[in-house]
PDB file of C-alpha atoms in Angstrom:
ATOM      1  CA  UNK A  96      13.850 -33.895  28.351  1.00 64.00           C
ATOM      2  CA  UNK A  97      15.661 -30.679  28.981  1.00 79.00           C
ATOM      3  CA  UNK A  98      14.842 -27.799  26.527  1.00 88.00           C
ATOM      4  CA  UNK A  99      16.766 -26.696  23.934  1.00 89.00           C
ATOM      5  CA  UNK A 100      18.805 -23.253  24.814  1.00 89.00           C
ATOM      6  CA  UNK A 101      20.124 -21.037  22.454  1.00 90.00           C
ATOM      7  CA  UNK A 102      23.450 -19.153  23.974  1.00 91.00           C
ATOM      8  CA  UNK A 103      22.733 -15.848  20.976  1.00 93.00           C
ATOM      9  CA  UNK A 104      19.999 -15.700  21.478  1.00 93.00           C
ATOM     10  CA  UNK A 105      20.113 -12.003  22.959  1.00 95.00           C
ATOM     11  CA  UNK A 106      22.198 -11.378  19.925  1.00 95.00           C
ATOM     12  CA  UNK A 107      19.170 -13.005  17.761  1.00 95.00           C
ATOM     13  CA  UNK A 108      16.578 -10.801  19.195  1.00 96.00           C
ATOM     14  CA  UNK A 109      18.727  -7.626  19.014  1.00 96.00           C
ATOM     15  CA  UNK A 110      19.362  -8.662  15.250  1.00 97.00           C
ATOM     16  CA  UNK A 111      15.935  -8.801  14.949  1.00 97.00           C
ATOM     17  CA  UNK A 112      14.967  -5.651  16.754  1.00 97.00           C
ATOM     18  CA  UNK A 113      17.793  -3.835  14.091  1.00 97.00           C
ATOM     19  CA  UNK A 114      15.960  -5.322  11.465  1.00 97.00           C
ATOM     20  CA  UNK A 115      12.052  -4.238  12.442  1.00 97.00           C
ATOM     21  CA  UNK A 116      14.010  -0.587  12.895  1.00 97.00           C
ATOM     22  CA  UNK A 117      15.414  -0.623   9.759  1.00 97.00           C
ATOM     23  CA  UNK A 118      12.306  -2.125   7.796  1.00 97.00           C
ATOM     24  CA  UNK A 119      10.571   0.594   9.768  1.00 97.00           C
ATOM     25  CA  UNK A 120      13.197   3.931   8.530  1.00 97.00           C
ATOM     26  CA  UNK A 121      12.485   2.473   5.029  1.00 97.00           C
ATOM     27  CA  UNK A 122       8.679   2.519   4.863  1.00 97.00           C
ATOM     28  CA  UNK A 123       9.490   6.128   5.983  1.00 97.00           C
ATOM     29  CA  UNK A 124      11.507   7.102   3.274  1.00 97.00           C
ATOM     30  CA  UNK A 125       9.177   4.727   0.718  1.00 97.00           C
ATOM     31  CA  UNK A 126       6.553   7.253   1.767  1.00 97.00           C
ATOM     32  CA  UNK A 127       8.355  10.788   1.446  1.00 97.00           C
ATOM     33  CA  UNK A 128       9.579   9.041  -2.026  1.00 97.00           C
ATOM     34  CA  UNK A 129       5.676   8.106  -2.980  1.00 97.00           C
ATOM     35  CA  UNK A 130       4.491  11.695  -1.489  1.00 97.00           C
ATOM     36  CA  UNK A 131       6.934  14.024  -3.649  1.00 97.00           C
ATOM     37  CA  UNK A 132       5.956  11.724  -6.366  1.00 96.00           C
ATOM     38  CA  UNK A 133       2.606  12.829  -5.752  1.00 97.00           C
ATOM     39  CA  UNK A 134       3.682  16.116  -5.975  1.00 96.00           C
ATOM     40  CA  UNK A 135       4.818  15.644  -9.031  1.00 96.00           C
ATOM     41  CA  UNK A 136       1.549  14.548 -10.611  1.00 96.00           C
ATOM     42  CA  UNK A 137      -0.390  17.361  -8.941  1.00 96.00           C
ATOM     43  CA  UNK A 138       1.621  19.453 -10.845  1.00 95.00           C
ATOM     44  CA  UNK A 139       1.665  18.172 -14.235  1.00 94.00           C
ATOM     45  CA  UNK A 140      -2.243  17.830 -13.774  1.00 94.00           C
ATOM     46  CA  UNK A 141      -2.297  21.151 -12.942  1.00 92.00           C
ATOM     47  CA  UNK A 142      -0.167  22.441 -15.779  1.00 90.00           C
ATOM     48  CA  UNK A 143      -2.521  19.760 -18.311  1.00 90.00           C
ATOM     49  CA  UNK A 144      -5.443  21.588 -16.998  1.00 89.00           C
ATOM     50  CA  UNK A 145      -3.633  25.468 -17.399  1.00 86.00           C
ATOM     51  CA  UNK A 146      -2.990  24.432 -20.707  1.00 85.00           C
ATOM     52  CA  UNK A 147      -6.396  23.529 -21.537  1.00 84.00           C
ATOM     53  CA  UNK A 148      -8.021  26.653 -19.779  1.00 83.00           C
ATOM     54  CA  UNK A 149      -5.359  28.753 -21.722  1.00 79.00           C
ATOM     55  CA  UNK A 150      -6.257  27.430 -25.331  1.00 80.00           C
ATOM     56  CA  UNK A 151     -10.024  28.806 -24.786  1.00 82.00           C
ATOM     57  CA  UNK A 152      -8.612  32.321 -23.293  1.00 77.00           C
ATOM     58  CA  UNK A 153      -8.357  35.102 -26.373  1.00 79.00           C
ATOM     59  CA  UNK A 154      -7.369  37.657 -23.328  1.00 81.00           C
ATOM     60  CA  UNK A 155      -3.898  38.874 -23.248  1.00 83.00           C
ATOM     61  CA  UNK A 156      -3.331  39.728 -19.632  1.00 83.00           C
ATOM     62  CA  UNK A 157      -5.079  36.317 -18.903  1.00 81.00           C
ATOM     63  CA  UNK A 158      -2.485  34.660 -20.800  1.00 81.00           C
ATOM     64  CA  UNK A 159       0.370  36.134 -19.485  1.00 85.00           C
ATOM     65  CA  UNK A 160      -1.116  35.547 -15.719  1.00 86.00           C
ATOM     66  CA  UNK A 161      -1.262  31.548 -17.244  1.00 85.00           C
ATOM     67  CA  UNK A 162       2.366  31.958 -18.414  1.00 87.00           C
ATOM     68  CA  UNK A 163       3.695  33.635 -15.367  1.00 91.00           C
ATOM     69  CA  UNK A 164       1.913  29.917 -13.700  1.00 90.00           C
ATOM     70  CA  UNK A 165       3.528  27.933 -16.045  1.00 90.00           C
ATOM     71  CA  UNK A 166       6.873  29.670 -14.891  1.00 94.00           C
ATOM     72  CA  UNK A 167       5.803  28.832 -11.145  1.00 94.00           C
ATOM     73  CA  UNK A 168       4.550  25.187 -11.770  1.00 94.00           C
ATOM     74  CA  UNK A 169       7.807  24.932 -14.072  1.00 94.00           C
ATOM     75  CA  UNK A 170      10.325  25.769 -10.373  1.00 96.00           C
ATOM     76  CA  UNK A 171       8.300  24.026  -8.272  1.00 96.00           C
ATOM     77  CA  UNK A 172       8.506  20.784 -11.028  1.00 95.00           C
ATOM     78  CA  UNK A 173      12.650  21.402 -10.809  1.00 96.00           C
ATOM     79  CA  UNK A 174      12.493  21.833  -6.720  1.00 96.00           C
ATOM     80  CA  UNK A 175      10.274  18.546  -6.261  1.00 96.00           C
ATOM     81  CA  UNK A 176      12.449  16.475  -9.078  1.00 96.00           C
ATOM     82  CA  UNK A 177      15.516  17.514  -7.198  1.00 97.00           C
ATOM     83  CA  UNK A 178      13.861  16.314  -4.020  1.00 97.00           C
ATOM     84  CA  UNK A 179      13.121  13.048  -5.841  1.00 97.00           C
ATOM     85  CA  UNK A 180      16.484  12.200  -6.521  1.00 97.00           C
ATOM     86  CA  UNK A 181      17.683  12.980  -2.800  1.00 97.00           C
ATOM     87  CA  UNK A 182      14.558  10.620  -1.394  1.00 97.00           C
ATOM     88  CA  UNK A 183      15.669   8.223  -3.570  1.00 97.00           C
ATOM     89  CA  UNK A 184      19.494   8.364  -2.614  1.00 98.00           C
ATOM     90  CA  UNK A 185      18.079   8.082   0.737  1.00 97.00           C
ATOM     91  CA  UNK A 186      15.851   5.001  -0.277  1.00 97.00           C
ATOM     92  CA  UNK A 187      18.456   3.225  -1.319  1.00 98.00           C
ATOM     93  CA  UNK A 188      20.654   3.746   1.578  1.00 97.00           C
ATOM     94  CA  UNK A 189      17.922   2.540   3.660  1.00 97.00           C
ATOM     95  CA  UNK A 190      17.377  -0.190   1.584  1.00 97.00           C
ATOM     96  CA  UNK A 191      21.043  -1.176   1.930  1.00 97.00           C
ATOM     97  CA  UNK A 192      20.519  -1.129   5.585  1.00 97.00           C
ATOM     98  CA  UNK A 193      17.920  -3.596   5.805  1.00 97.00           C
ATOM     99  CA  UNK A 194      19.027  -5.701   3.712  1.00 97.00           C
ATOM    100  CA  UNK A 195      22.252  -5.794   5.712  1.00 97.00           C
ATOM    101  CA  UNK A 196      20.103  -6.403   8.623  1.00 97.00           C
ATOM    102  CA  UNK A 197      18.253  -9.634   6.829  1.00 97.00           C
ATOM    103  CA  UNK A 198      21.446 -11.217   6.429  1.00 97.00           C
ATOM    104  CA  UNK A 199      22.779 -10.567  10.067  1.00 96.00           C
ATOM    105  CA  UNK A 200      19.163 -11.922  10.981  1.00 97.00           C
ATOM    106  CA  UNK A 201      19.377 -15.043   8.433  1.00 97.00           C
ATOM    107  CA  UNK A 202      22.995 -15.930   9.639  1.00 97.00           C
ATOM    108  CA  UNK A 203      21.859 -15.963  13.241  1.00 96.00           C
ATOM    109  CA  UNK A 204      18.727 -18.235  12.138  1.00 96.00           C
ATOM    110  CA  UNK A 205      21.032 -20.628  10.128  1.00 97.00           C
ATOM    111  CA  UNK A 206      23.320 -20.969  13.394  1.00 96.00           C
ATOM    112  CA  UNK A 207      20.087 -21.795  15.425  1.00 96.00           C
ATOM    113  CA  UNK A 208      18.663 -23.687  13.461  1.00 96.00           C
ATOM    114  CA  UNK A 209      22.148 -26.448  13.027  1.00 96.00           C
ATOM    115  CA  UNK A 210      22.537 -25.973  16.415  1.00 95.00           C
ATOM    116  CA  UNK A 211      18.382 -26.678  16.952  1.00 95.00           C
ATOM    117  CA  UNK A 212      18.885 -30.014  14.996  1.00 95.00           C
ATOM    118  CA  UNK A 213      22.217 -31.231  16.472  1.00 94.00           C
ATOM    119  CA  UNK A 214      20.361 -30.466  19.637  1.00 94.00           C
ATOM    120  CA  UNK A 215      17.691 -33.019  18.432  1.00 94.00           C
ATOM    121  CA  UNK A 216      19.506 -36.150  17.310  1.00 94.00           C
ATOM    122  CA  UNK A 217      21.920 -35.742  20.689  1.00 93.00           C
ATOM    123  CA  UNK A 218      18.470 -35.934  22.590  1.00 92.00           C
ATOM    124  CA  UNK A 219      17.407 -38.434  20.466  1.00 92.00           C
ATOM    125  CA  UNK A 220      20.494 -40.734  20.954  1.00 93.00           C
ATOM    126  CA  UNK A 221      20.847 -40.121  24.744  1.00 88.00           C
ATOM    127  CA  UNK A 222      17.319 -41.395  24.872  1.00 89.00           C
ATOM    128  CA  UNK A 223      17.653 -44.215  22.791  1.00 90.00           C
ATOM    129  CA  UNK A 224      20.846 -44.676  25.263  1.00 88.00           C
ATOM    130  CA  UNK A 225      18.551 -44.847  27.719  1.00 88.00           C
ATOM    131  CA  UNK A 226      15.951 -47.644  26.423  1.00 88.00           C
ATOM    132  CA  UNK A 227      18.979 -49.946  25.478  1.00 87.00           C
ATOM    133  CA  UNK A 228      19.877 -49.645  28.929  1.00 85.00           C
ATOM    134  CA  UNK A 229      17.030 -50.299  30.232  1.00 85.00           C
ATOM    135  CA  UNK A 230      16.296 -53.008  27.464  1.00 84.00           C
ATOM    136  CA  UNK A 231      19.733 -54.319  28.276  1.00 84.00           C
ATOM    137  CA  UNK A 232      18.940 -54.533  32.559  1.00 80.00           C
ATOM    138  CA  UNK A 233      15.833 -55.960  32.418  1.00 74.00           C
ATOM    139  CA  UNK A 234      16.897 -58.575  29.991  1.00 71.00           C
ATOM    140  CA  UNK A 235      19.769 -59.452  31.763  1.00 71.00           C
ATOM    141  CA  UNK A 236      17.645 -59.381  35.518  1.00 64.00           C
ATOM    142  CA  UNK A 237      14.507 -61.533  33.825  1.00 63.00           C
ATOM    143  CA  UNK A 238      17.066 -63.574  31.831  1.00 59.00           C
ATOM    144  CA  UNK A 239      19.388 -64.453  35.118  1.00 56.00           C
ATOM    145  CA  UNK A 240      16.367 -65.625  36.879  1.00 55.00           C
ATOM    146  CA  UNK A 241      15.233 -67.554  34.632  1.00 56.00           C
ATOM    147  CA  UNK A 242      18.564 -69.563  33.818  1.00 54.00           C
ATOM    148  CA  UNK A 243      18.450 -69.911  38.285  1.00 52.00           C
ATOM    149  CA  UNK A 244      15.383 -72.025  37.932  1.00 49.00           C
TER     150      UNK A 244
END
């Protein structure tokens, strides 16, 4: 029996290649997302711990210094929320990318798959052709011979 051939499948594997890129950009992006979120906790741990440190400090020039932090931990909080949003724009569009790329994929598989099975039953039937044929001979050469006798 011949084997089954595909004619997209180039198409297929490109699709496929498209996809693994795509999957791959997002896991990128996933992980600037996940390391300015990071970022972000550092920060509020550090300004949880400031405020701490500051309740205990009776000094006024150790305050202020603790204030003048708060001010820095406070624009570096604004930067790395700002940055947020933009990784998560980003996200998103990759996100829309892959998923475009899945479907491509999917559609290709689908095609395959009805051609895969159409494939099968015509093999099927062209070998069951084949048997009642040879049913059909042999019946006919063993049943002429024996009406000769």
């Amino acid at each position: 029996m011949k084997r089954f051939n595909f004619s997209l499948q180039k198409v297929l594997d490109y699709r496929e290649f498209e996809k693994q890129q795509a999957q791959a950009e997002l896991g990128k992006a996933v992980a600037v997302e996940t390391q300015i979120q990071k970022t972000l906790d550092m920060i509020a741990e550090s300004r949880a711990k400031s405020v701490l440190e500051a309740d205990k400090m009776k000094d006024l020039n150790s305050l202020f210094s603790v204030n003048q932090y708060f001010q820095l931990l406070n624009q570096r909080r604004d930067e790395m929320t700002e940055e947020l949003a933009k990784a998560k724009v980003v996200t998103n569009q990759k996100r829309m990318v892959m998923i475009e790329a899945m479907k491509k994929v999917k559609v290709l598989e689908t095609l395959r798959d009805r051609r895969q099975d159409a494939w099968k039953r015509e093999q099927l039937k062209i070998e069951e052709d084949q048997i009642d044929d040879m049913v059909t001979s042999r019946y006919s050469y063993f049943g002429a011979a024996s009406s000769d006798s």
